[in-house]
Short mmCIF file of C-alpha atoms and ligand atoms in Angstrom, two decimals:
data_model
loop_
_atom_site.label_atom_id
_atom_site.label_comp_id
_atom_site.label_asym_id
_atom_site.label_seq_id
_atom_site.Cartn_x
_atom_site.Cartn_y
_atom_site.Cartn_z
CA MET K 1 -33.40 30.86 -26.37
CA PRO K 2 -35.71 30.46 -29.30
CA LEU K 3 -35.71 26.85 -30.59
CA VAL K 4 -33.10 25.71 -33.28
CA ARG K 5 -34.20 25.29 -36.99
CA THR K 6 -31.78 24.33 -39.47
CA ARG K 7 -32.58 22.82 -42.95
CA PHE K 8 -31.01 21.11 -45.37
CA SER K 9 -31.30 22.14 -48.77
CA PRO K 10 -29.35 20.22 -51.56
CA SER K 11 -30.25 21.45 -55.12
CA PRO K 12 -31.69 17.84 -57.12
CA THR K 13 -29.16 18.26 -60.09
CA GLY K 14 -27.19 15.37 -59.23
CA SER K 15 -27.07 12.53 -56.43
CA LEU K 16 -26.32 13.47 -52.63
CA HIS K 17 -22.57 12.81 -52.17
CA LEU K 18 -20.26 13.19 -49.22
CA GLY K 19 -20.38 16.64 -49.55
CA GLY K 20 -24.26 17.42 -49.23
CA ALA K 21 -24.21 14.25 -46.69
CA HIS K 22 -21.41 15.77 -44.45
CA THR K 23 -23.80 19.11 -44.81
CA ALA K 24 -26.80 17.39 -43.83
CA LEU K 25 -25.35 15.61 -41.15
CA PHE K 26 -23.94 18.66 -38.88
CA ASN K 27 -27.17 20.09 -39.32
CA TRP K 28 -29.35 17.29 -38.74
CA LEU K 29 -27.03 17.00 -35.15
CA PHE K 30 -27.31 20.63 -34.51
CA ALA K 31 -30.97 20.17 -34.37
CA ARG K 32 -30.88 17.29 -32.51
CA HIS K 33 -28.31 18.39 -29.91
CA HIS K 34 -30.66 21.72 -29.52
CA LEU K 35 -33.93 19.53 -29.22
CA GLY K 36 -34.68 21.65 -32.17
CA VAL K 37 -36.30 21.42 -36.19
CA PHE K 38 -34.65 19.88 -39.06
CA ILE K 39 -36.12 20.91 -42.34
CA LEU K 40 -36.01 19.33 -45.51
CA ARG K 41 -35.97 21.72 -48.65
CA ILE K 42 -35.65 20.90 -52.31
CA GLU K 43 -33.89 23.77 -54.36
CA ASP K 44 -35.50 22.90 -57.43
CA THR K 45 -35.78 26.24 -59.39
CA ASP K 46 -33.27 25.64 -61.96
CA ARG K 47 -35.50 23.75 -64.57
CA GLU K 48 -33.08 22.99 -66.69
CA ARG K 49 -30.82 20.84 -64.17
CA SER K 50 -33.18 19.41 -61.86
CA GLU K 51 -34.17 15.87 -62.04
CA GLU K 52 -37.32 14.17 -60.19
CA ARG K 53 -35.15 11.11 -60.01
CA TYR K 54 -32.29 13.11 -57.88
CA VAL K 55 -35.33 14.06 -55.90
CA GLN K 56 -35.86 10.41 -54.83
CA GLU K 57 -32.24 9.49 -54.89
CA ILE K 58 -31.34 12.36 -52.28
CA LEU K 59 -34.46 11.32 -49.89
CA ASP K 60 -33.10 7.40 -50.05
CA ALA K 61 -29.49 8.69 -49.09
CA LEU K 62 -31.07 10.53 -46.29
CA ILE K 63 -33.20 8.00 -45.02
CA TRP K 64 -30.51 5.16 -45.52
CA LEU K 65 -27.88 7.39 -42.97
CA GLY K 66 -31.44 8.11 -40.54
CA LEU K 67 -30.97 11.71 -41.36
CA ASN K 68 -35.13 11.69 -40.51
CA TRP K 69 -36.44 15.45 -41.11
CA ASP K 70 -39.18 16.75 -39.22
CA GLU K 71 -40.17 19.15 -41.83
CA GLY K 72 -40.71 19.24 -45.62
CA PRO K 73 -39.38 17.91 -47.70
CA HIS K 74 -40.38 21.48 -48.90
CA ARG K 75 -39.95 22.42 -52.56
CA GLN K 76 -39.06 26.13 -53.78
CA SER K 77 -40.77 25.07 -57.16
CA GLN K 78 -44.26 24.83 -55.11
CA ARG K 79 -43.53 28.63 -53.47
CA LEU K 80 -43.07 30.90 -56.24
CA HIS K 81 -46.11 32.90 -55.02
CA LEU K 82 -43.72 33.65 -51.98
CA TYR K 83 -40.75 34.70 -54.00
CA ARG K 84 -43.37 36.83 -56.09
CA GLU K 85 -44.87 38.43 -52.46
CA TYR K 86 -41.37 39.61 -51.47
CA ILE K 87 -39.84 41.00 -54.81
CA GLN K 88 -43.47 43.14 -54.14
CA LYS K 89 -41.56 44.06 -50.74
CA LEU K 90 -38.25 44.82 -52.52
CA LEU K 91 -39.48 46.81 -55.38
CA GLU K 92 -41.90 48.84 -53.18
CA VAL K 93 -39.24 49.86 -50.69
CA GLY K 94 -36.78 50.57 -53.84
CA ALA K 95 -34.23 47.97 -52.70
CA ALA K 96 -34.67 46.14 -55.96
CA TYR K 97 -35.66 47.35 -59.89
CA CYS K 98 -36.78 45.72 -62.83
CA CYS K 99 -33.96 45.27 -65.74
CA ASP K 100 -34.76 44.56 -69.20
CA CYS K 101 -31.05 44.19 -70.73
CA PRO K 102 -31.29 41.54 -73.10
CA PRO K 103 -28.82 38.50 -72.84
CA ALA K 104 -26.61 39.41 -75.59
CA ASP K 105 -26.21 42.76 -74.98
CA LEU K 106 -25.13 41.90 -71.16
CA GLU K 107 -22.92 39.33 -72.36
CA ALA K 108 -21.18 42.06 -74.95
CA ARG K 109 -20.69 44.24 -72.15
CA ARG K 110 -19.06 41.55 -70.36
CA GLN K 111 -16.67 40.72 -72.98
CA ALA K 112 -15.83 44.69 -73.35
CA ALA K 113 -15.31 44.37 -69.70
CA LEU K 114 -12.98 41.40 -69.46
CA ALA K 115 -11.33 43.40 -72.81
CA LYS K 116 -10.36 46.38 -70.90
CA GLY K 117 -8.68 44.10 -67.64
CA GLU K 118 -12.03 44.88 -65.81
CA LYS K 119 -14.57 42.57 -63.13
CA PRO K 120 -17.06 41.73 -65.47
CA ARG K 121 -20.10 42.88 -63.37
CA TYR K 122 -23.66 44.48 -64.29
CA ASP K 123 -22.94 47.90 -65.14
CA GLY K 124 -26.25 49.18 -63.48
CA HIS K 125 -27.64 50.24 -67.34
CA CYS K 126 -31.25 49.44 -65.58
CA ARG K 127 -30.68 51.17 -61.81
CA ASP K 128 -32.36 54.31 -62.37
CA ARG K 129 -34.73 53.99 -65.63
CA ARG K 130 -37.59 53.04 -63.36
CA LEU K 131 -38.78 50.09 -65.43
CA LYS K 132 -42.27 48.61 -64.66
CA LEU K 133 -42.34 45.13 -63.68
CA GLY K 134 -43.86 43.32 -66.81
CA PRO K 135 -43.97 39.76 -68.42
CA ARG K 136 -40.37 39.57 -69.38
CA THR K 137 -38.35 41.74 -66.76
CA ALA K 138 -35.43 40.43 -64.26
CA VAL K 139 -35.42 42.18 -61.04
CA ARG K 140 -32.19 43.16 -59.71
CA PHE K 141 -31.19 43.90 -56.35
CA ARG K 142 -30.03 47.35 -55.61
CA THR K 143 -26.80 46.75 -53.63
CA PRO K 144 -25.66 49.57 -51.19
CA GLN K 145 -22.30 50.89 -53.38
CA THR K 146 -20.56 51.98 -49.82
CA GLY K 147 -20.52 50.09 -46.97
CA THR K 148 -19.49 46.75 -45.55
CA THR K 149 -21.18 43.84 -44.56
CA ILE K 150 -20.03 41.93 -41.83
CA TRP K 151 -21.13 38.82 -40.02
CA ARG K 152 -19.79 36.56 -36.86
CA ASP K 153 -19.66 33.05 -38.37
CA LEU K 154 -19.91 30.12 -36.12
CA ILE K 155 -16.94 28.37 -37.47
CA LYS K 156 -14.44 30.87 -39.54
CA GLY K 157 -15.01 33.80 -37.30
CA PRO K 158 -15.72 37.26 -38.24
CA ILE K 159 -15.68 38.06 -42.06
CA ALA K 160 -16.12 41.13 -44.12
CA PHE K 161 -17.21 41.85 -47.49
CA ASP K 162 -16.84 45.43 -49.18
CA ASN K 163 -20.28 46.42 -50.56
CA GLN K 164 -18.61 47.86 -53.83
CA GLU K 165 -17.11 44.24 -54.62
CA LEU K 166 -20.93 43.01 -55.14
CA ASP K 167 -22.99 43.87 -58.07
CA ASP K 168 -26.85 44.20 -58.41
CA LEU K 169 -27.51 40.75 -58.26
CA VAL K 170 -30.35 39.51 -59.91
CA LEU K 171 -33.84 38.35 -57.63
CA THR K 172 -35.95 36.71 -60.27
CA ARG K 173 -35.18 36.03 -63.81
CA ALA K 174 -36.98 37.50 -66.82
CA ASP K 175 -39.05 34.28 -67.00
CA GLY K 176 -39.49 35.01 -63.24
CA LEU K 177 -38.41 32.32 -61.61
CA PRO K 178 -35.74 33.29 -58.54
CA THR K 179 -32.52 33.08 -58.33
CA TYR K 180 -30.80 30.78 -55.46
CA ASN K 181 -29.68 33.93 -52.90
CA PHE K 182 -33.22 35.53 -53.00
CA ALA K 183 -35.37 32.14 -53.09
CA VAL K 184 -32.97 31.07 -50.34
CA VAL K 185 -33.80 34.46 -48.04
CA VAL K 186 -37.19 34.25 -48.39
CA ASP K 187 -37.32 30.66 -47.57
CA ASP K 188 -34.70 31.18 -44.41
CA ILE K 189 -37.11 33.99 -43.58
CA THR K 190 -40.67 32.07 -43.97
CA MET K 191 -39.39 28.87 -42.80
CA GLU K 192 -37.83 30.74 -39.51
CA VAL K 193 -34.47 28.88 -39.83
CA THR K 194 -32.11 30.27 -36.86
CA HIS K 195 -29.00 28.72 -38.30
CA VAL K 196 -27.59 28.16 -41.60
CA ILE K 197 -24.77 25.24 -41.56
CA ARG K 198 -23.53 25.07 -44.90
CA GLY K 199 -20.39 24.45 -47.21
CA ASP K 200 -18.15 26.93 -47.05
CA ASP K 201 -18.01 27.52 -50.81
CA HIS K 202 -21.21 29.33 -49.77
CA ILE K 203 -18.97 32.17 -48.09
CA PRO K 204 -19.16 34.34 -50.90
CA ASN K 205 -23.33 34.28 -51.13
CA THR K 206 -23.69 35.03 -47.27
CA PRO K 207 -22.84 39.18 -47.69
CA ARG K 208 -25.51 39.35 -50.81
CA GLN K 209 -28.18 37.50 -48.59
CA LEU K 210 -27.32 39.57 -45.38
CA LEU K 211 -27.96 42.73 -47.41
CA ILE K 212 -31.55 41.15 -48.84
CA TYR K 213 -32.29 40.08 -45.41
CA GLU K 214 -31.12 44.10 -44.18
CA ALA K 215 -33.58 45.53 -47.34
CA LEU K 216 -36.95 43.18 -45.69
CA LYS K 217 -35.93 44.14 -42.05
CA ALA K 218 -35.75 40.76 -41.42
CA THR K 219 -33.37 39.79 -38.37
CA PRO K 220 -31.00 36.98 -40.39
CA PRO K 221 -29.92 33.49 -39.21
CA GLN K 222 -26.43 32.81 -37.52
CA PHE K 223 -24.33 31.30 -40.51
CA ALA K 224 -21.89 28.69 -39.62
CA HIS K 225 -19.61 27.81 -43.08
CA MET K 226 -18.64 24.14 -42.61
CA PRO K 227 -15.28 23.09 -43.96
CA LEU K 228 -15.07 20.93 -47.40
CA ILE K 229 -13.96 17.14 -47.85
CA LEU K 230 -10.23 17.54 -49.85
CA GLY K 231 -9.44 13.97 -51.33
CA LYS K 232 -6.46 12.30 -49.97
CA ASP K 233 -3.84 14.02 -51.62
CA ARG K 234 -5.50 17.73 -50.28
CA GLY K 235 -7.17 17.59 -54.37
CA LYS K 236 -10.55 17.66 -55.12
CA LEU K 237 -12.61 14.97 -54.11
CA SER K 238 -12.08 12.15 -56.96
CA LYS K 239 -14.34 9.72 -58.11
CA ARG K 240 -11.68 7.26 -56.90
CA HIS K 241 -11.41 8.55 -53.65
CA GLY K 242 -14.53 9.48 -52.07
CA ALA K 243 -16.55 11.91 -54.76
CA LEU K 244 -19.27 8.87 -55.50
CA SER K 245 -23.32 9.31 -54.39
CA ILE K 246 -24.05 8.10 -50.78
CA LEU K 247 -25.89 5.18 -52.15
CA ALA K 248 -22.93 4.14 -54.16
CA TYR K 249 -21.82 3.56 -50.45
CA LEU K 250 -24.42 1.34 -49.57
CA GLU K 251 -23.51 -0.75 -52.80
CA MET K 252 -19.91 -1.22 -51.83
CA GLY K 253 -20.97 -2.96 -48.09
CA PHE K 254 -20.86 -0.15 -46.00
CA LEU K 255 -23.01 0.30 -42.67
CA PRO K 256 -25.04 3.77 -42.72
CA GLU K 257 -23.75 4.00 -38.60
CA ALA K 258 -20.33 4.00 -40.28
CA LEU K 259 -20.59 6.47 -42.64
CA VAL K 260 -22.20 8.84 -40.08
CA ASN K 261 -19.66 8.03 -37.81
CA TYR K 262 -16.92 8.58 -40.44
CA LEU K 263 -18.62 11.65 -41.64
CA ALA K 264 -18.97 13.29 -37.97
CA ARG K 265 -15.85 12.85 -37.23
CA LEU K 266 -14.39 14.76 -40.67
CA GLY K 267 -13.87 18.32 -39.68
CA TRP K 268 -15.55 18.04 -35.84
CA SER K 269 -13.89 16.69 -32.98
CA HIS K 270 -14.66 15.33 -28.98
CA GLY K 271 -11.49 14.34 -27.55
CA ASP K 272 -9.53 11.60 -29.43
CA GLN K 273 -12.79 9.89 -29.28
CA GLU K 274 -13.32 8.12 -33.02
CA ILE K 275 -16.09 5.49 -32.46
CA PHE K 276 -19.54 7.48 -31.44
CA THR K 277 -22.85 5.74 -30.97
CA ARG K 278 -25.74 8.09 -32.86
CA GLY K 279 -26.69 9.16 -29.23
CA GLU K 280 -23.12 10.23 -28.23
CA LEU K 281 -22.92 12.58 -31.38
CA MET K 282 -26.12 14.05 -30.52
CA GLN K 283 -24.97 14.45 -27.19
CA TYR K 284 -21.83 16.26 -27.87
CA PHE K 285 -22.10 17.90 -31.20
CA SER K 286 -21.49 21.69 -30.99
CA LEU K 287 -20.04 23.92 -33.58
CA GLU K 288 -17.34 25.38 -31.41
CA GLN K 289 -15.58 21.72 -32.24
CA VAL K 290 -15.84 22.14 -35.77
CA THR K 291 -11.99 22.85 -37.75
CA LYS K 292 -11.64 25.69 -39.56
CA ALA K 293 -9.80 23.25 -42.38
CA ALA K 294 -10.86 21.42 -44.91
CA GLY K 295 -10.75 17.18 -43.61
CA GLU K 296 -9.19 14.80 -45.87
CA PHE K 297 -11.23 11.63 -47.29
CA ASP K 298 -9.83 8.60 -46.08
CA LEU K 299 -11.33 5.48 -47.25
CA ASP K 300 -9.32 3.38 -44.85
CA LYS K 301 -10.40 4.89 -41.90
CA LEU K 302 -14.16 5.01 -42.98
CA ARG K 303 -13.28 0.60 -43.93
CA TRP K 304 -11.91 0.67 -40.11
CA LEU K 305 -15.28 2.03 -38.87
CA ASN K 306 -16.97 -0.33 -41.08
CA SER K 307 -15.34 -3.21 -39.98
CA HIS K 308 -16.42 -1.92 -36.25
CA TYR K 309 -19.98 -1.51 -36.71
CA ILE K 310 -20.25 -5.16 -38.51
CA LYS K 311 -18.83 -6.76 -35.64
CA GLU K 312 -20.92 -4.54 -33.29
CA MET K 313 -24.37 -5.45 -35.31
CA PRO K 314 -26.39 -8.09 -33.82
CA THR K 315 -26.04 -11.62 -35.46
CA PRO K 316 -30.15 -11.61 -37.05
CA GLU K 317 -29.81 -8.08 -38.39
CA LEU K 318 -26.64 -8.64 -40.23
CA ALA K 319 -28.16 -11.87 -41.61
CA ARG K 320 -30.82 -10.04 -42.96
CA LEU K 321 -28.38 -7.63 -44.42
CA LEU K 322 -26.39 -10.28 -45.89
CA LYS K 323 -28.74 -11.68 -48.03
CA TYR K 324 -29.07 -8.31 -49.93
CA TYR K 325 -25.24 -8.80 -50.99
CA LEU K 326 -25.52 -12.34 -51.67
CA ALA K 327 -28.37 -11.48 -54.29
CA PRO K 328 -25.67 -10.45 -57.14
CA LEU K 329 -23.38 -13.17 -56.32
CA GLY K 330 -26.50 -15.27 -57.71
CA ILE K 331 -27.24 -16.63 -54.66
CA THR K 332 -31.02 -15.91 -53.88
CA ASP K 333 -33.39 -16.95 -51.14
CA PRO K 334 -30.73 -18.40 -48.73
CA ASP K 335 -32.02 -20.61 -45.75
CA PRO K 336 -32.38 -18.18 -42.80
CA ALA K 337 -30.86 -20.75 -39.93
CA TYR K 338 -28.41 -21.45 -42.52
CA LEU K 339 -27.75 -17.67 -42.41
CA THR K 340 -27.58 -17.14 -39.38
CA ARG K 341 -25.19 -19.79 -38.31
CA VAL K 342 -23.10 -18.39 -41.35
CA VAL K 343 -22.86 -14.99 -40.22
CA PRO K 344 -20.90 -15.56 -36.84
CA THR K 345 -17.83 -16.74 -38.84
CA LEU K 346 -17.04 -14.11 -40.73
CA LYS K 347 -18.04 -11.06 -38.68
CA ALA K 348 -14.82 -10.35 -37.19
CA ARG K 349 -12.88 -11.26 -40.91
CA SER K 350 -15.31 -8.45 -43.27
CA LYS K 351 -14.60 -4.67 -43.57
CA THR K 352 -17.37 -4.29 -46.21
CA MET K 353 -20.88 -6.56 -46.69
CA VAL K 354 -19.49 -7.11 -50.07
CA VAL K 355 -16.17 -8.65 -48.62
CA MET K 356 -18.58 -10.41 -46.79
CA ALA K 357 -20.74 -12.11 -49.24
CA GLU K 358 -17.68 -12.86 -51.10
CA LYS K 359 -16.22 -14.59 -48.23
CA ALA K 360 -19.48 -16.13 -47.34
CA GLY K 361 -20.05 -17.94 -51.51
CA PHE K 362 -18.52 -21.43 -50.60
CA PHE K 363 -21.21 -21.56 -47.74
CA PHE K 364 -23.84 -22.06 -50.09
CA ARG K 365 -22.41 -23.29 -53.15
CA ASP K 366 -19.61 -25.41 -54.80
CA PRO K 367 -15.86 -24.02 -54.52
CA ARG K 368 -14.88 -24.96 -57.50
CA PRO K 369 -12.66 -24.02 -59.11
CA TYR K 370 -10.51 -23.59 -56.56
CA ASP K 371 -7.73 -21.14 -56.03
CA GLU K 372 -5.01 -21.66 -58.36
CA ASN K 373 -2.40 -21.42 -55.88
CA ALA K 374 -4.24 -23.57 -53.14
CA VAL K 375 -4.16 -26.08 -55.34
CA ASN K 376 -0.31 -26.30 -56.41
CA LYS K 377 0.41 -26.29 -52.55
CA PHE K 378 -2.63 -28.53 -51.02
CA LEU K 379 -4.44 -30.41 -53.72
CA THR K 380 -1.26 -32.45 -54.68
CA PRO K 381 -0.53 -36.36 -54.79
CA GLN K 382 1.12 -35.40 -51.63
CA THR K 383 -1.54 -34.79 -49.76
CA THR K 384 -3.86 -37.29 -51.54
CA PRO K 385 -3.55 -39.79 -48.84
CA MET K 386 -4.08 -37.41 -45.87
CA LEU K 387 -6.94 -36.38 -47.47
CA LYS K 388 -7.79 -39.89 -48.06
CA GLU K 389 -7.43 -40.65 -44.41
CA ILE K 390 -9.31 -37.77 -43.11
CA PHE K 391 -12.25 -38.85 -44.99
CA ARG K 392 -11.84 -41.94 -43.90
CA ARG K 393 -12.53 -40.82 -40.52
CA LEU K 394 -14.77 -38.37 -40.90
CA GLU K 395 -16.99 -40.56 -42.38
CA GLY K 396 -16.64 -42.92 -38.98
CA LEU K 397 -17.77 -39.99 -36.75
CA ALA K 398 -21.48 -39.91 -35.69
CA GLU K 399 -21.40 -36.13 -35.36
CA VAL K 400 -19.16 -33.70 -36.24
CA SER K 401 -19.30 -31.69 -33.29
CA GLU K 402 -16.66 -29.25 -32.33
CA GLU K 403 -15.41 -32.07 -29.60
CA ALA K 404 -15.17 -34.56 -32.21
CA LEU K 405 -13.17 -32.96 -34.53
CA ASN K 406 -10.91 -31.56 -32.12
CA GLU K 407 -10.23 -35.34 -31.18
CA LEU K 408 -10.05 -36.43 -34.52
CA PHE K 409 -7.37 -34.25 -36.05
CA ASN K 410 -5.11 -34.44 -32.84
CA ASP K 411 -5.16 -37.92 -33.06
CA LEU K 412 -4.07 -37.62 -36.78
CA ALA K 413 -1.59 -35.04 -36.22
CA ALA K 414 -0.10 -37.38 -32.76
CA GLN K 415 0.11 -40.69 -35.42
CA THR K 416 1.67 -38.57 -38.04
CA GLY K 417 4.00 -36.23 -36.76
CA LEU K 418 2.21 -33.69 -38.71
CA LYS K 419 1.54 -30.06 -37.73
CA MET K 420 -2.35 -29.46 -37.48
CA ILE K 421 -2.04 -26.74 -40.18
CA ASN K 422 -0.69 -29.16 -42.54
CA LEU K 423 -3.51 -31.48 -41.99
CA ALA K 424 -6.01 -28.59 -41.96
CA GLN K 425 -4.79 -26.43 -45.21
CA PRO K 426 -6.07 -29.62 -47.79
CA VAL K 427 -9.39 -30.15 -46.18
CA ARG K 428 -10.07 -26.07 -45.70
CA VAL K 429 -9.06 -25.55 -50.20
CA ALA K 430 -11.18 -29.25 -50.71
CA LEU K 431 -14.24 -27.23 -48.54
CA THR K 432 -13.74 -23.76 -49.43
CA GLY K 433 -11.69 -23.44 -52.55
CA GLN K 434 -8.98 -21.14 -50.41
CA THR K 435 -6.14 -21.16 -48.19
CA ALA K 436 -7.82 -18.47 -46.02
CA SER K 437 -11.49 -19.04 -44.40
CA PRO K 438 -13.18 -19.30 -40.63
CA GLY K 439 -11.99 -21.53 -39.00
CA LEU K 440 -12.36 -25.39 -40.20
CA PHE K 441 -14.14 -26.83 -37.24
CA ASP K 442 -16.85 -24.29 -37.79
CA ILE K 443 -16.56 -24.36 -41.67
CA ILE K 444 -17.46 -28.35 -41.04
CA ASN K 445 -20.31 -28.21 -38.49
CA ILE K 446 -22.20 -25.81 -40.98
CA LEU K 447 -21.45 -27.49 -44.31
CA GLY K 448 -22.70 -30.79 -42.50
CA LYS K 449 -20.74 -33.98 -42.69
CA LYS K 450 -22.48 -35.14 -46.18
CA GLU K 451 -21.41 -31.96 -47.82
CA THR K 452 -18.09 -32.43 -45.81
CA LEU K 453 -17.46 -35.58 -47.29
CA LYS K 454 -18.81 -34.56 -50.81
CA ARG K 455 -16.21 -31.82 -51.22
CA ILE K 456 -13.11 -33.89 -49.75
CA ASN K 457 -14.42 -36.47 -52.51
CA ASN K 458 -14.33 -33.85 -55.29
CA ALA K 459 -10.86 -32.57 -54.32
CA LEU K 460 -9.91 -36.01 -54.58
CA SER K 461 -11.14 -36.83 -57.97
CA PHE K 462 -9.79 -32.98 -58.86
CA ILE K 463 -6.03 -34.61 -58.23
CA GLN K 464 -6.44 -37.58 -59.80
CA THR K 465 -7.82 -35.81 -63.36
N1 LIG D 501 -28.79 24.49 -52.23
C1 LIG D 501 -27.63 24.59 -52.28
C2 LIG D 501 -26.67 23.99 -52.90
O1 LIG D 501 -26.71 22.68 -52.97
C3 LIG D 501 -27.62 25.17 -51.20
C4 LIG D 501 -26.93 26.34 -50.33
C5 LIG D 501 -27.87 26.83 -48.98
O2 LIG D 501 -27.66 25.89 -47.87
O3 LIG D 501 -27.98 27.88 -48.63
O4 LIG D 501 -25.88 24.25 -52.23
#
């Protein structure tokens, strides 16, 4: 079997979104599964809409997701000589012709067709004029006017288009730049791509591309058109539901492992397994298991996977990552050893790294202002005597070990008849500003005796004012 070669070929006219990342991932997985080659190609011939910053953003997003490429990034803008060469071939065999119809005329004819209720298509004005290629001539494909173009799509099954439905598409424009359908064919031929895996919105382009392969007497790759990603209500993905750039998910505190796992399961399955390591994905991935229908984006499921990967991540790695998310909260340069002690208390409680950073805040700075509800319930004149007593007993401890704290609170519960929760909550609010937090003894342990006493004292002063 020939080596599998896939490609991801984004146009740098915007950031990489979920749909693009989904396509990139399936191409990457298919190549990795077959020990093949994954090519990255930047389709930047649309000069007005392409921007260099998007090229960089797309590369950054792919690197963040861990979708490493073996060849490229190639750029169409640096391959113009190849398109010229292939245009010559098509002109020589009569499969293409030059066209000098001015854009204004084309538009007028288009409008006239529309007014007559006809489908607007090129009317073949230049088809038989035998014009020579000049500096201002476009080149069009001489689309066969009869017959059918058929392919067996690896995901959708057999698909057929009547050639009659396709008009003579422009291959190179008057400015000499190739159009998408033409450049893609030349690139896929010269890069020896074996499998084109892309969104099913490209299905109408495929018969046009197949006809160009035929005219060039080149063997086409196999095509696999992937289902699109829809919003939760099966509408278009909206900004609120996932239509964000991939790097926005990084900023929202998602781990790349979670996003990769999530996207892999969107439109593909392997039994009812939900959680996959990257190695498992590479091992199991196959186009046969890709669904025909679109998948719905589900942020809750992504959050669920994210919390799984947060729990799985080794503490030192997570600590390094948390540092990045603490910085926007004004917590810069935290002590690495301290951070490593904080992380395990929050691992199981955080669905995103942003949430983890927010929850970690009190470890690094004063918890005031306290949460209002927490104050009303637990920092009151009624709780003052107990807080004072806890302060006194803590002050007397030689060290704030788990064992010592257990003993302290158990004794107090026994002596006062109060439940542990009633004893713990005022202290929790004093230390963290909130009613919910990691285990109290862990917190006291990490903050240390001095800081703990200082915070209880602050809470006592606060109640008095
Ligand atoms: N540049 C095209 C896009 O971004 C790629 C289409 C293809 O894979 O052929 O949609």
